[in-house]
Short mmCIF file of C-alpha atoms in Angstrom, two decimals:
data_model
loop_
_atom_site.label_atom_id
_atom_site.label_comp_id
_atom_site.label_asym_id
_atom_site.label_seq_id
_atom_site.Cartn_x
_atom_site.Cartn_y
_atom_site.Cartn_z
CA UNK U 30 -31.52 -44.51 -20.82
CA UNK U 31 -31.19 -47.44 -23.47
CA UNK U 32 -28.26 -48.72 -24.17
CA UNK U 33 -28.46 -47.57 -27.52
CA UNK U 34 -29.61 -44.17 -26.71
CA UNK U 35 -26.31 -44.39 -25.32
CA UNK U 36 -24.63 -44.98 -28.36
CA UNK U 37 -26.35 -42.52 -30.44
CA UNK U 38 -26.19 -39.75 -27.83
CA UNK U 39 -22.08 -40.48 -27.90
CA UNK U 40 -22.26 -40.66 -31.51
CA UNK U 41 -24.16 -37.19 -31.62
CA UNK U 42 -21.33 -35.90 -29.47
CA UNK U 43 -18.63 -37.51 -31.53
CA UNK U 44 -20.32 -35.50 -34.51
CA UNK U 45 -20.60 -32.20 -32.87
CA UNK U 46 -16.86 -32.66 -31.86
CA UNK U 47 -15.61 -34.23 -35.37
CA UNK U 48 -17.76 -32.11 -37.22
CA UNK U 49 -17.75 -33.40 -41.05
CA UNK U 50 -14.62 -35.66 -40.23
CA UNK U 51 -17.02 -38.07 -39.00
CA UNK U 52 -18.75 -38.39 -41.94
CA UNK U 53 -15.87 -38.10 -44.56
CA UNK U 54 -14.77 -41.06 -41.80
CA UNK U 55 -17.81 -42.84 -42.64
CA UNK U 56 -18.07 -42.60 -46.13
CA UNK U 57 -14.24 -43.57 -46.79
CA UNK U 58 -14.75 -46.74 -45.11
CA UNK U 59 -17.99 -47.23 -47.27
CA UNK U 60 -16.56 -46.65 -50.16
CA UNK U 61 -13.43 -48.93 -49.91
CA UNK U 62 -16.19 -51.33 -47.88
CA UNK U 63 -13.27 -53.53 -46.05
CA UNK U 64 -15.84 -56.27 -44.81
CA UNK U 65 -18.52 -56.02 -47.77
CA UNK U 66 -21.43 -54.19 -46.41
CA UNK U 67 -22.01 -51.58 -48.44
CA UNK U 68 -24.96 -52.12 -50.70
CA UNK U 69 -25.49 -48.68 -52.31
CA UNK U 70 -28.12 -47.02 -50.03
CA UNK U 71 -26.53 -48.17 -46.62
CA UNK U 72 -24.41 -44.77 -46.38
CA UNK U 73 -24.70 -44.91 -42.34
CA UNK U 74 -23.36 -48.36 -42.68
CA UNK U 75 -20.04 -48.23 -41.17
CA UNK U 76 -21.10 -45.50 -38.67
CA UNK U 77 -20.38 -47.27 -35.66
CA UNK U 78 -17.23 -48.24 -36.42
CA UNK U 79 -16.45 -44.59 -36.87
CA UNK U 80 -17.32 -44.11 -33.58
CA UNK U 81 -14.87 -46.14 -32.18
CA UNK U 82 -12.19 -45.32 -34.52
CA UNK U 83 -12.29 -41.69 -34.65
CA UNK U 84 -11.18 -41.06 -30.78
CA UNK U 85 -8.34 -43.18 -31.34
CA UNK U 86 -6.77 -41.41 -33.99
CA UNK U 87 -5.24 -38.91 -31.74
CA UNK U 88 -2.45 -41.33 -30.60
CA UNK U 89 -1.66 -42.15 -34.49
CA UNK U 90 1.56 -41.03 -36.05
CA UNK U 91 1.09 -42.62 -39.49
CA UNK U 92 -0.61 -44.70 -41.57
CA UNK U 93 0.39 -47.69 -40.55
CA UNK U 94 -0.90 -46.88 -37.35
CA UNK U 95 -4.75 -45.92 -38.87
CA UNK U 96 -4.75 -49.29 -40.23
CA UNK U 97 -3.77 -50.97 -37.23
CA UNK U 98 -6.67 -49.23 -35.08
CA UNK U 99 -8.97 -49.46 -38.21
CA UNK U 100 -8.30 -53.16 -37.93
CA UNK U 101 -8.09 -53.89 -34.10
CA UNK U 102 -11.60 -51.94 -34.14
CA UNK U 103 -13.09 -53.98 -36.90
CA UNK U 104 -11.99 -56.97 -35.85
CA UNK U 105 -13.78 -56.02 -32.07
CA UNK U 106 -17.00 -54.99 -33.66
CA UNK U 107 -17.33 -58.59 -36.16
CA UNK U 108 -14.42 -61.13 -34.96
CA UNK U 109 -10.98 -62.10 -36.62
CA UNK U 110 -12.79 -63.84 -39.48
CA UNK U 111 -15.04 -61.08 -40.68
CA UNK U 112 -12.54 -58.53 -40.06
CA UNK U 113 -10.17 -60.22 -41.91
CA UNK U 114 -6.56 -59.11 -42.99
CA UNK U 115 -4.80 -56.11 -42.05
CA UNK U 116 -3.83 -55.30 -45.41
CA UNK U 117 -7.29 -55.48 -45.91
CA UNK U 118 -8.00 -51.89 -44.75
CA UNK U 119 -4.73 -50.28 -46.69
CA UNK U 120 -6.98 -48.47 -48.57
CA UNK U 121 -8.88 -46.99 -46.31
CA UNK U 122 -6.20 -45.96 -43.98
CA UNK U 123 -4.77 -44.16 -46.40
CA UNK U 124 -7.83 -41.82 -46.97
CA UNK U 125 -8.27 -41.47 -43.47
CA UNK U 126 -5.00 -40.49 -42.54
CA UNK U 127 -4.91 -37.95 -45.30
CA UNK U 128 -8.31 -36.77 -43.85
CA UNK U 129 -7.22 -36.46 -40.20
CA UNK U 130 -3.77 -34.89 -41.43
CA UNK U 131 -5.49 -32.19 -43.33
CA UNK U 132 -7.71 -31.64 -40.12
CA UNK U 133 -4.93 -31.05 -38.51
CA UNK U 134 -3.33 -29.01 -41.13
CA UNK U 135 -6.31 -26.49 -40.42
CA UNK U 136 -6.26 -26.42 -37.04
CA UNK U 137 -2.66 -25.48 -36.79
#
């Protein structure tokens, strides 16, 4: 197996796990666009970073915390000066916290 059948097998799994979360994941980070990638048709865009985000949101307690990962996870996937500034991904961490709250909200 490929390396990235790999990653889109794990992705795949992340999805059948996550369920819509991943892509409500996906398309809050598009839509705030932290590191400027998102040219209009490009929805899949920030789909990796998902990946890589998503499992680690089980050890947040807040906010703060989503923007740290968000952050420590972009700044793996395109370096300290593409990933730029914590604050930064605010934005974004907000609407992903509220999303993984209210998932947990239903599964309560």
């Amino acid at each position: 197996m490929s390396e990235r059948e790999r990653i889109l097998r794990e992705r795949a799994a992340l999805r059948q796990q996550f369920g819509a979360l991943f892509d409500d994941l996906s398309a809050a980070l598009f839509r705030h666009d932290p590191i400027g990638i998102n040219f209009g048709t490009n929805r899949d865009e920030y789909d990796p970073e998902v990946g890589t985000i998503l499992p680690r949101l089980k050890d947040c307690t807040s906010e703060a915390d989503v923007a740290r990962v968000t952050h420590e996870e972009f700044v793996r996937w395109f370096g300290a000066d593409d990933a730029g500034p914590i604050e930064r991904y605010a934005k974004a961490a907000d609407e992903i916290w509220r999303l993984w709250s209210e998932r947990d909200l239903e599964r309560s």
